[in-house]
Every structure is written in C-alpha cells, then in structure tokens.
N, CA, C and O atoms as CSV, one atom per row, in Angstrom:
chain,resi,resn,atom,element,x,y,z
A,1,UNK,N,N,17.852,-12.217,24.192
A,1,UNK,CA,C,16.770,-11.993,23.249
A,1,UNK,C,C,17.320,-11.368,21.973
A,1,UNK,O,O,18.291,-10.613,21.934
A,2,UNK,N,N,16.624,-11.750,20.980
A,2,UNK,CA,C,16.993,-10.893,19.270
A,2,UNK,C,C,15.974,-10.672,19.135
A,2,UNK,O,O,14.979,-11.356,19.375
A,3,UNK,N,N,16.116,-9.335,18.586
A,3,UNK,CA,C,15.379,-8.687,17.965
A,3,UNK,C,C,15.434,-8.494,16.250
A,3,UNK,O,O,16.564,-8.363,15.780
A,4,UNK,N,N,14.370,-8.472,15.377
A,4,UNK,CA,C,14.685,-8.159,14.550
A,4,UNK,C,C,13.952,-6.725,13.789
A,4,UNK,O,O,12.750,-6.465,13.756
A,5,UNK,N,N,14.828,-6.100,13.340
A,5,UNK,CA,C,14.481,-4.417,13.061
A,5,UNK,C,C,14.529,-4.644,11.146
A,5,UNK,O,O,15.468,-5.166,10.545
A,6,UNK,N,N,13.456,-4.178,10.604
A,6,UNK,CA,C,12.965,-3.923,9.306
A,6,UNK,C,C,12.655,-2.405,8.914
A,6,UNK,O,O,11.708,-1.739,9.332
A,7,UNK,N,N,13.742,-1.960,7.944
A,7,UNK,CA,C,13.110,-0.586,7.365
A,7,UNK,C,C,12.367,-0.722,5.916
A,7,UNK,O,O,12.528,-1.556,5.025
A,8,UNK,N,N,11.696,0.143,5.990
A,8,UNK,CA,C,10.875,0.266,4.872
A,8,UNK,C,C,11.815,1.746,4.005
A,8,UNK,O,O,12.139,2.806,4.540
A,9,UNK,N,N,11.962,1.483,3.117
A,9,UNK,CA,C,12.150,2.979,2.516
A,9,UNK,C,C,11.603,2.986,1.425
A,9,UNK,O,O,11.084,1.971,0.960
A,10,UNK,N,N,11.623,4.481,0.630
A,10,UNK,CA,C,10.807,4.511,-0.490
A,10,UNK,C,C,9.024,4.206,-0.103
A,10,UNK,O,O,8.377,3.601,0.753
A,11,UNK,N,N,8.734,5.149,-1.477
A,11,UNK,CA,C,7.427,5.160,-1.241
A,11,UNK,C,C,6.667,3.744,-2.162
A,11,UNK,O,O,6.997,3.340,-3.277
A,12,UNK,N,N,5.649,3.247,-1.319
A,12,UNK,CA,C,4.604,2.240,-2.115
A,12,UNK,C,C,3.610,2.614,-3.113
A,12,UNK,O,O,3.309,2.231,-4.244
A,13,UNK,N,N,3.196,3.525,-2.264
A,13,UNK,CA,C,1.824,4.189,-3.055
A,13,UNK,C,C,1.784,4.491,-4.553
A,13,UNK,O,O,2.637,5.277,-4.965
A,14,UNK,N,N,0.970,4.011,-5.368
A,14,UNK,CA,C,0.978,4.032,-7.044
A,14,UNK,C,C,0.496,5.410,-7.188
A,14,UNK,O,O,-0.231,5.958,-6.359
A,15,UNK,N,N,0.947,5.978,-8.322
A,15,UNK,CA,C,0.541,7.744,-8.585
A,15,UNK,C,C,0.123,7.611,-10.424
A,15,UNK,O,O,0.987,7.396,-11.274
A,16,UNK,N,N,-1.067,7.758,-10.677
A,16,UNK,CA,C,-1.126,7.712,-11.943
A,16,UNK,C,C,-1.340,8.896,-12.650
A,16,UNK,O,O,-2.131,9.802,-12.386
A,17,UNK,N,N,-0.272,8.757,-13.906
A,17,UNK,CA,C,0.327,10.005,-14.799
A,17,UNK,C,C,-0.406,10.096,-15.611
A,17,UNK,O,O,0.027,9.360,-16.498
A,18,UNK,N,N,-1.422,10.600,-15.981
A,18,UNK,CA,C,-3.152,10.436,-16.855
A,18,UNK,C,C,-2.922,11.600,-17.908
A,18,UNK,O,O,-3.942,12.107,-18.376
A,19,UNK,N,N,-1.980,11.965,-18.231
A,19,UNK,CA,C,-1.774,12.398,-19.673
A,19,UNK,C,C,-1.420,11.576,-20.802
A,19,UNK,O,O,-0.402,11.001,-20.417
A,20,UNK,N,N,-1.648,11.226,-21.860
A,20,UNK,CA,C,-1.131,11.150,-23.025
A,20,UNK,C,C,-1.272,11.596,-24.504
A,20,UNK,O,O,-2.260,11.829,-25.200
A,21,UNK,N,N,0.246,11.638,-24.770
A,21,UNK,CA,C,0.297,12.300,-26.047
A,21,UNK,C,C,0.787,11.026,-26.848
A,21,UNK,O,O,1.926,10.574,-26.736
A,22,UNK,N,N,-0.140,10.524,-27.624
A,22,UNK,CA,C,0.536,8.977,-28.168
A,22,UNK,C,C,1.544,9.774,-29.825
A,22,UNK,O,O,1.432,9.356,-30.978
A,23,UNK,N,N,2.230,10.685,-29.460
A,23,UNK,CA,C,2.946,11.556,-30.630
A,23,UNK,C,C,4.478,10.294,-30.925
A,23,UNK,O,O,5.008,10.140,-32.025
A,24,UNK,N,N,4.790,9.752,-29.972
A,24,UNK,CA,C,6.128,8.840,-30.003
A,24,UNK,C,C,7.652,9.942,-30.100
A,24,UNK,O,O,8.725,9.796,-30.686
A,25,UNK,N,N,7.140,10.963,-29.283
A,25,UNK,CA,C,8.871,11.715,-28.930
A,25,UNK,C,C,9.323,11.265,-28.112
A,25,UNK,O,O,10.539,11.451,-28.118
A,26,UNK,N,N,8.919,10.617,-27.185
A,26,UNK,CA,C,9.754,10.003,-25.980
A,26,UNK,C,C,8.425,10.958,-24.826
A,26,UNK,O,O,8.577,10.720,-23.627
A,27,UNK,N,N,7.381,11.829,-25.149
A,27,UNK,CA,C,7.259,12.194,-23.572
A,27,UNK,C,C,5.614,11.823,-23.355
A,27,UNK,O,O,4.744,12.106,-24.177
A,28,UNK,N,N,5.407,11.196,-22.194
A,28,UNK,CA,C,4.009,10.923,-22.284
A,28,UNK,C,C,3.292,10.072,-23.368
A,28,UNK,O,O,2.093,10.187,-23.621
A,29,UNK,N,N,4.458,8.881,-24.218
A,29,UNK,CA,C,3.728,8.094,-24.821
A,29,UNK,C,C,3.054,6.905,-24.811
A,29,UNK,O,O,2.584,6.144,-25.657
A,30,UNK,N,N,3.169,6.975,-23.128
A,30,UNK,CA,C,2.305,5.634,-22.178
A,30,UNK,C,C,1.787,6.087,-21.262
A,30,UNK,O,O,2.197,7.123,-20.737
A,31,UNK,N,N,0.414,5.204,-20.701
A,31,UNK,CA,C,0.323,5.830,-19.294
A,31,UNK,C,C,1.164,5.195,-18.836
A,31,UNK,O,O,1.476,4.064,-19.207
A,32,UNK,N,N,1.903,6.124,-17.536
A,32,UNK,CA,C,2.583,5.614,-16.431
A,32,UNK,C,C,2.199,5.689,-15.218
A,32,UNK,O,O,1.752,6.715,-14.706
A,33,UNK,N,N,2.355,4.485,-14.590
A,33,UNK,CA,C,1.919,4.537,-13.112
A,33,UNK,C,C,3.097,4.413,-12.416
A,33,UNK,O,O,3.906,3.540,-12.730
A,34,UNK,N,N,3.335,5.324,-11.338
A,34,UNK,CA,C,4.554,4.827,-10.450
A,34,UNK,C,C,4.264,4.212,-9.896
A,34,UNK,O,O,3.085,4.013,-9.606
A,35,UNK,N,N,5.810,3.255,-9.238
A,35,UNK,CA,C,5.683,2.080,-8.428
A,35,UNK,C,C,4.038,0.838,-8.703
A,35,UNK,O,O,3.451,0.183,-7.842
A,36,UNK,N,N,3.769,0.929,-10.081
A,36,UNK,CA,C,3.424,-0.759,-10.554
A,36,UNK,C,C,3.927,-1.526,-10.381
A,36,UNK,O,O,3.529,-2.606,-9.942
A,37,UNK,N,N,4.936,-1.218,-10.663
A,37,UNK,CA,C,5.654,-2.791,-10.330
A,37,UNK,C,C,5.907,-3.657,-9.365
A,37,UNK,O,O,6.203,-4.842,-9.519
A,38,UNK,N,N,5.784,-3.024,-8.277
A,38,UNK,CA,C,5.988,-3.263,-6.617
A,38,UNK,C,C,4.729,-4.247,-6.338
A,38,UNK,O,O,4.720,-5.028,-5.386
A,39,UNK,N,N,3.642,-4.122,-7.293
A,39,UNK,CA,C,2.296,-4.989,-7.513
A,39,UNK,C,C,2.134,-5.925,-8.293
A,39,UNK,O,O,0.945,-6.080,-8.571
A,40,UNK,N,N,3.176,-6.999,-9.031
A,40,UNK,CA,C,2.972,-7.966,-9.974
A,40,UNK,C,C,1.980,-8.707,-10.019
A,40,UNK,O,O,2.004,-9.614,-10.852
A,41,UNK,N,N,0.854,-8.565,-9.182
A,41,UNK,CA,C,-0.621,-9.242,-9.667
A,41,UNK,C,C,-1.901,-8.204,-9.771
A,41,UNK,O,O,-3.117,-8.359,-9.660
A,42,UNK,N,N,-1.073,-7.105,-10.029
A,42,UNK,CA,C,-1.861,-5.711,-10.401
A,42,UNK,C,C,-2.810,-6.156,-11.915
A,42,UNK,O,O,-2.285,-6.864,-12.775
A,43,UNK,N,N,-4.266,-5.617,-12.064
A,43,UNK,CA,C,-4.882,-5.652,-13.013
A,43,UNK,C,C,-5.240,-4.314,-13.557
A,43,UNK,O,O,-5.558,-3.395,-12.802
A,44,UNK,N,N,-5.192,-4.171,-14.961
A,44,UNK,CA,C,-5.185,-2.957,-15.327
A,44,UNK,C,C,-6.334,-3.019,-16.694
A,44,UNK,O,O,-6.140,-3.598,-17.762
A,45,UNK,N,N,-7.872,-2.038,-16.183
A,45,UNK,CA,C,-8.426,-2.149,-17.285
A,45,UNK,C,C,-8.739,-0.543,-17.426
A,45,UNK,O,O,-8.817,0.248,-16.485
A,46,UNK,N,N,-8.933,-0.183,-19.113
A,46,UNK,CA,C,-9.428,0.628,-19.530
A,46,UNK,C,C,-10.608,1.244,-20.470
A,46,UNK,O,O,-10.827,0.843,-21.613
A,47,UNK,N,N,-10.977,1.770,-20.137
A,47,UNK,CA,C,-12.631,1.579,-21.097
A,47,UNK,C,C,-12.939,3.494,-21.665
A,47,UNK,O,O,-12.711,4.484,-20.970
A,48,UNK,N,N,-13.375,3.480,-22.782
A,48,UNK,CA,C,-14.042,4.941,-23.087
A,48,UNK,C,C,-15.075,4.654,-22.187
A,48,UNK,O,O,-15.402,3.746,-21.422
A,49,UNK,N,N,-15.624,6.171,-22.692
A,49,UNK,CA,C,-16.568,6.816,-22.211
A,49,UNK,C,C,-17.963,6.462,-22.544
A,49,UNK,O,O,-18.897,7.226,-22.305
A,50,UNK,N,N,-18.100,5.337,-23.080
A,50,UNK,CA,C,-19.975,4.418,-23.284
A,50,UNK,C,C,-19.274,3.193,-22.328
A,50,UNK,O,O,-20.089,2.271,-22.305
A,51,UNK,N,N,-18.309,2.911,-21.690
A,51,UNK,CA,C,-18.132,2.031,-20.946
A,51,UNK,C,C,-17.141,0.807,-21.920
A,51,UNK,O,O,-16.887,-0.256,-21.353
A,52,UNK,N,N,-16.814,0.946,-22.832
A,52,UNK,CA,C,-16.219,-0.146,-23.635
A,52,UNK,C,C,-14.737,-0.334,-23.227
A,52,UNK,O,O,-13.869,0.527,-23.083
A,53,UNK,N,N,-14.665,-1.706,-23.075
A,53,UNK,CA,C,-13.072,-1.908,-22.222
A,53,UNK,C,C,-12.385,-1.623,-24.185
A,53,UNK,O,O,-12.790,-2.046,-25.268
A,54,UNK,N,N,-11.192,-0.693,-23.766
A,54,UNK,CA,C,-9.928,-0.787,-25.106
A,54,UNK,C,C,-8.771,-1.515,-24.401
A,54,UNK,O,O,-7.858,-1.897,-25.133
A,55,UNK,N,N,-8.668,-1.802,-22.862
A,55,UNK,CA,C,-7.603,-2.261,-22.974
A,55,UNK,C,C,-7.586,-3.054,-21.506
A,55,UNK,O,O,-8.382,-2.699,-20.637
A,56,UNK,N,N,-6.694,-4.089,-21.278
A,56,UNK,CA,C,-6.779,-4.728,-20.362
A,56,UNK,C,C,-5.880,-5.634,-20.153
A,56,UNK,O,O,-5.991,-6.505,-21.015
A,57,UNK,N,N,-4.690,-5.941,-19.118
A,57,UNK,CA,C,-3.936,-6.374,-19.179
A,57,UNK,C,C,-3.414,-6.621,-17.057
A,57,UNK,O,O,-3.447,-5.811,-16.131
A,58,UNK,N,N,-3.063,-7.894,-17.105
A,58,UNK,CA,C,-2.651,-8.379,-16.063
A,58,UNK,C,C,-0.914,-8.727,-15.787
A,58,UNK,O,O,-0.179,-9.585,-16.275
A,59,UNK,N,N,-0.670,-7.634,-14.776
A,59,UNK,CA,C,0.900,-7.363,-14.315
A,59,UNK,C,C,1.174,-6.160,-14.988
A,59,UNK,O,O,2.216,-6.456,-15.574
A,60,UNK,N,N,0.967,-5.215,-15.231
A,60,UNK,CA,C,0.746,-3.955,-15.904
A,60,UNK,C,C,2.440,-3.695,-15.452
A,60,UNK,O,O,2.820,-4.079,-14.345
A,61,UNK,N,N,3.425,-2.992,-16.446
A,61,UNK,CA,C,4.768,-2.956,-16.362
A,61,UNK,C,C,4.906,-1.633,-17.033
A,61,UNK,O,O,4.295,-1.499,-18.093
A,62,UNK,N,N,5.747,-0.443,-16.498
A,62,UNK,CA,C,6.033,0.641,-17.342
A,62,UNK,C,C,7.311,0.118,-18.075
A,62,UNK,O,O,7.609,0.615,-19.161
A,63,UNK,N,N,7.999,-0.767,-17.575
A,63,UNK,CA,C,9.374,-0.987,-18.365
A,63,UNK,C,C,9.109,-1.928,-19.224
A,63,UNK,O,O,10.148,-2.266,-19.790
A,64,UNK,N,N,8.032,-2.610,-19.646
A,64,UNK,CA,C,7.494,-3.708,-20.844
A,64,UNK,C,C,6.542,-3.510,-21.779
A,64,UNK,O,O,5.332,-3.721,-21.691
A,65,UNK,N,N,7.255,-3.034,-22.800
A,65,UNK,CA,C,6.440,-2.185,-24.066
A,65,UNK,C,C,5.416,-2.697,-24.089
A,65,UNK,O,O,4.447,-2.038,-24.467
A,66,UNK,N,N,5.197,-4.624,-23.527
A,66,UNK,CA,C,3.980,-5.205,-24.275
A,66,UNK,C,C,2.877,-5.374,-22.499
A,66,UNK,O,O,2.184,-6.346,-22.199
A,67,UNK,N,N,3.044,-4.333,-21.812
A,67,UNK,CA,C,2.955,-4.544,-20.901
A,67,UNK,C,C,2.009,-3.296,-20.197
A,67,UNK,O,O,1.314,-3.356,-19.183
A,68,UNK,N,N,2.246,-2.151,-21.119
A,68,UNK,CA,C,1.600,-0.722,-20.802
A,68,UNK,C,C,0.628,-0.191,-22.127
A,68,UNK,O,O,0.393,-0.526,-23.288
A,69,UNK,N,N,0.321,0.633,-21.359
A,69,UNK,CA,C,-1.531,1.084,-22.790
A,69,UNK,C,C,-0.549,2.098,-22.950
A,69,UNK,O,O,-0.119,2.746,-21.996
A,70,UNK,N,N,-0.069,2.304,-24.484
A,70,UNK,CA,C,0.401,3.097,-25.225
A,70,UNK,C,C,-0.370,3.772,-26.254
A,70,UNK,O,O,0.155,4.415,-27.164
A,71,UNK,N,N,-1.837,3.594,-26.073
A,71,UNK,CA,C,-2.704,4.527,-26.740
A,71,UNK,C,C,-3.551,3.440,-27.366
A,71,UNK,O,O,-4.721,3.729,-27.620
A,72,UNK,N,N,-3.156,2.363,-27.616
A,72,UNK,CA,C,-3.618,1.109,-28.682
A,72,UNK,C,C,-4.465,0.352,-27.949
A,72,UNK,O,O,-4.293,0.223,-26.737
A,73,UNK,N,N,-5.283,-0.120,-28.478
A,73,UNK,CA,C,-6.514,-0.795,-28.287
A,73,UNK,C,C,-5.824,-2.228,-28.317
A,73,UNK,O,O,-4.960,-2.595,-29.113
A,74,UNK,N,N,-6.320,-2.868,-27.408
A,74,UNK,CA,C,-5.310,-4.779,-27.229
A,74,UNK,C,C,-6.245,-5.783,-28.049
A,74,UNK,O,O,-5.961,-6.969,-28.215
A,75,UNK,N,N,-7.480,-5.117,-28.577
A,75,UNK,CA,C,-6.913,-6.112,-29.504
A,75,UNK,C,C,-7.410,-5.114,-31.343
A,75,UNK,O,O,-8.315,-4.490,-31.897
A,76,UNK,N,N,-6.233,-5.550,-31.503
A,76,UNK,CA,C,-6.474,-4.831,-33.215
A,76,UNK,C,C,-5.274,-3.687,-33.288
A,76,UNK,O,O,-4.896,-3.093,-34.298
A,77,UNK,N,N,-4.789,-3.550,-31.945
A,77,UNK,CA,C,-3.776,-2.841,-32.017
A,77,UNK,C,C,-3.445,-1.317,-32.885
A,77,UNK,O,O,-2.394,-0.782,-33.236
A,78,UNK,N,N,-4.688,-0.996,-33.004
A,78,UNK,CA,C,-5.299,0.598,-33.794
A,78,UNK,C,C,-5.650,1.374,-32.152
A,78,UNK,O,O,-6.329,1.127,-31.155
A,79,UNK,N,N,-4.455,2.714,-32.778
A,79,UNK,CA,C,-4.669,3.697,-32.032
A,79,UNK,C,C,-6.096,3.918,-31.803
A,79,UNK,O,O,-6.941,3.905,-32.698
A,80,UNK,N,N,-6.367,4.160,-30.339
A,80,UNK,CA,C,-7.624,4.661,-29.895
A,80,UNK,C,C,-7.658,6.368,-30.040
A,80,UNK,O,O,-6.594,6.936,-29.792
A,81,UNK,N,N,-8.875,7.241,-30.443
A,81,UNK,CA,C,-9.495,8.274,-30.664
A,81,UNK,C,C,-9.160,9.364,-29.567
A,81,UNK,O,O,-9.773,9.266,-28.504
A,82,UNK,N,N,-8.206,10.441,-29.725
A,82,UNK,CA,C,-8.365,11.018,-29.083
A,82,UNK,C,C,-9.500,11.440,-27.603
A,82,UNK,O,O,-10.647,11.087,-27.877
A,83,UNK,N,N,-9.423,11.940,-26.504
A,83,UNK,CA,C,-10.606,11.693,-25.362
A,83,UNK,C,C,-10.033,11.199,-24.024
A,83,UNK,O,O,-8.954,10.890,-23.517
A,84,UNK,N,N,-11.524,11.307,-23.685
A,84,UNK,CA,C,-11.124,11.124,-22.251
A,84,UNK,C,C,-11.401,9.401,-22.031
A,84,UNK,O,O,-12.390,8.832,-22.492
A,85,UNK,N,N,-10.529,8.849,-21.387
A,85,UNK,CA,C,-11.038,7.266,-20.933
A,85,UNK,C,C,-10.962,7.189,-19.565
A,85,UNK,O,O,-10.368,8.096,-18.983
A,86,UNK,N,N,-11.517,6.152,-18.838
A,86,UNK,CA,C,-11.361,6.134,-17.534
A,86,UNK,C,C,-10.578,4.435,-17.407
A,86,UNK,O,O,-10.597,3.552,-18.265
A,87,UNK,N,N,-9.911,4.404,-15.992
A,87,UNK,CA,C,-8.882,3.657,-15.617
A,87,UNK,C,C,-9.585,3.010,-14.359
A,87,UNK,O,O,-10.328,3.594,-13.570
A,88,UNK,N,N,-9.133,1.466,-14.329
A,88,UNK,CA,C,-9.402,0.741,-13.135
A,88,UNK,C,C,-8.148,0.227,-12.873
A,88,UNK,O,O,-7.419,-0.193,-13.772
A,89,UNK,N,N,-7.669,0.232,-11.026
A,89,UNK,CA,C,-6.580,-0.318,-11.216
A,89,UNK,C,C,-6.425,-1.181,-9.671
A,89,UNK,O,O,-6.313,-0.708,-8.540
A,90,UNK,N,N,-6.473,-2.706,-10.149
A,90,UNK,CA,C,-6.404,-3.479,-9.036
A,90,UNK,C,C,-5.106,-3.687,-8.864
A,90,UNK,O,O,-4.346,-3.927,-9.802
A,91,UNK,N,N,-4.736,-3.607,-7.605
A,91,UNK,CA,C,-3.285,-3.749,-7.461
A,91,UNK,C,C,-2.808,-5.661,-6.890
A,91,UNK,O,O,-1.701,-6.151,-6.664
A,92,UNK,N,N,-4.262,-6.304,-6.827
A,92,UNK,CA,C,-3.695,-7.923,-6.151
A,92,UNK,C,C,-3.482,-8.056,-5.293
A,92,UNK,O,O,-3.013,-9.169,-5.055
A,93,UNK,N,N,-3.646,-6.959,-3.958
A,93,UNK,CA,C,-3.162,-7.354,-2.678
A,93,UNK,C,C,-4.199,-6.494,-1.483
A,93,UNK,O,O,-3.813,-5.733,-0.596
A,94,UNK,N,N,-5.675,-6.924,-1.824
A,94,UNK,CA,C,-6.387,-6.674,-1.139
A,94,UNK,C,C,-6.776,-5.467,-0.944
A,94,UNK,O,O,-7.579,-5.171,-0.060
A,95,UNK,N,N,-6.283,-4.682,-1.700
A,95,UNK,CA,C,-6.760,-3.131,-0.679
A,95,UNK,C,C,-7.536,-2.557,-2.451
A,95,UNK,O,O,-7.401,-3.045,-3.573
A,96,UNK,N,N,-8.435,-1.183,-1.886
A,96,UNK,CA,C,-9.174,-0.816,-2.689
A,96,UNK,C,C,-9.258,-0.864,-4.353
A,96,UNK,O,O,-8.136,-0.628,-4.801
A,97,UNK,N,N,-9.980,-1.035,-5.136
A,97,UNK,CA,C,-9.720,-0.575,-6.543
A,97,UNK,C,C,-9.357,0.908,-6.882
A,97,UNK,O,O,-10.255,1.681,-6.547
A,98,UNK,N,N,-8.342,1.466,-7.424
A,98,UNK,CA,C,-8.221,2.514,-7.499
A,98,UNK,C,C,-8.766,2.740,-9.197
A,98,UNK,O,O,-8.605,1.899,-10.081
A,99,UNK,N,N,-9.444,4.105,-9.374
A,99,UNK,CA,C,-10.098,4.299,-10.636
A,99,UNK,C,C,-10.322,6.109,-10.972
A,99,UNK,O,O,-10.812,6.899,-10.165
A,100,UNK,N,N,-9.931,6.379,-12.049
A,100,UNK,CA,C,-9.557,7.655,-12.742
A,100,UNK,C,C,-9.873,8.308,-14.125
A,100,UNK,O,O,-10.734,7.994,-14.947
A,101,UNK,N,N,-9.250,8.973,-14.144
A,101,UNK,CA,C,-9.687,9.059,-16.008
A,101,UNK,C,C,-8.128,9.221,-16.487
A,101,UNK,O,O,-7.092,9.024,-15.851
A,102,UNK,N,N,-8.344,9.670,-17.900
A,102,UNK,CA,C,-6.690,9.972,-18.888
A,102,UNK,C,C,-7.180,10.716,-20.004
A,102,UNK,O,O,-8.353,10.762,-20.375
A,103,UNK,N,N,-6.384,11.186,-20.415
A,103,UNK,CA,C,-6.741,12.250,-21.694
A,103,UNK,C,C,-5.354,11.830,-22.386
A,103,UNK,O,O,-4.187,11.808,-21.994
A,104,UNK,N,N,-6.102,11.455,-23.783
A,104,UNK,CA,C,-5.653,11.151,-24.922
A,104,UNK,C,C,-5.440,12.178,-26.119
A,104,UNK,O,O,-6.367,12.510,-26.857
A,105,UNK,N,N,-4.370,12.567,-26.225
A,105,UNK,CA,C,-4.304,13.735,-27.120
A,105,UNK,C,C,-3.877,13.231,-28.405
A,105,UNK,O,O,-3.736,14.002,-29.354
C-alpha cells in the first residue's frame, strides 16, 4: 500500500490592515490584506459611509500597484476624503463574505 502524506504550512487565513495614511512614505499607503493572494478569484469592494462603492476590483493583489485601493477612487482616480469606509471581501472559494471598515487619514 502507498500512502500519500500532505503538509500544509503557513497560515491561510486573510488579516485585514484597515489603516491608511494615503501620505506616500512607504507606510500604510494601501490597504493590505495578508495572504490575498492565496485567493486569485478574491473580490474586493469598497464603499463610504451613504453606501457608495469608491472602489472595486477583482483578484485584489498587495504586490500590483493597479491591483490594491491606495486611497483612489477607480474611477476618476481622485483621492477619496479622509473617513471611515467599509470593506467587502469575497475570497472565490465558497466560504463567508468577510466585511469591515478602514480609516482614511
């Protein structure tokens, strides 16, 4: 008989980093989600606070400038208003919508 043995390492679970400072020093000038990427049919929408989507984008990537909400509204590409927004985040593989807020400084 064979057997076959599979490890898993590293963690799956997405952790979202809901600060931003859209200042462009290098810290906090995107949201970041860990391990997105592990989800390439992940959907990522964002909306203020009357409910208005600013941003929305399918395969959401921290390593693809054109790929992460860097403060900018998708379309018109004008910084969005300091505040709070809230986050939806389908990851494409059946399991819950995960959903949050972010603060925009």
């Amino acid at each position: 008989k064979y057997y076959t043995v599979a490890a898993v390492s590293g963690e799956t679970k997405i952790e979202v980093f809901n600060g931003l400072s859209v200042s462009n020093d290098g810290k906090n000038d995107f949201l970041r989600i860990k391990n997105i990427e592990l989800y390439p049919n992940n959907k990522v929408a964002i909306v203020n606070r009357w409910g208005d989507k600013v941003f929305e984008i399918e395969g959401y990537n921290n390593s693809i400038v054109d790929k992460r909400f860097n403060g900018e509204a998708k379309s018109g590409g004008s910084k969005v208003p300091a505040g709070t927004y809230f986050y939806s985040i389908n990851l494409g593989d059946g399991s819950p919508i995960t959903t949050g807020y972010l603060q925009i400084k």
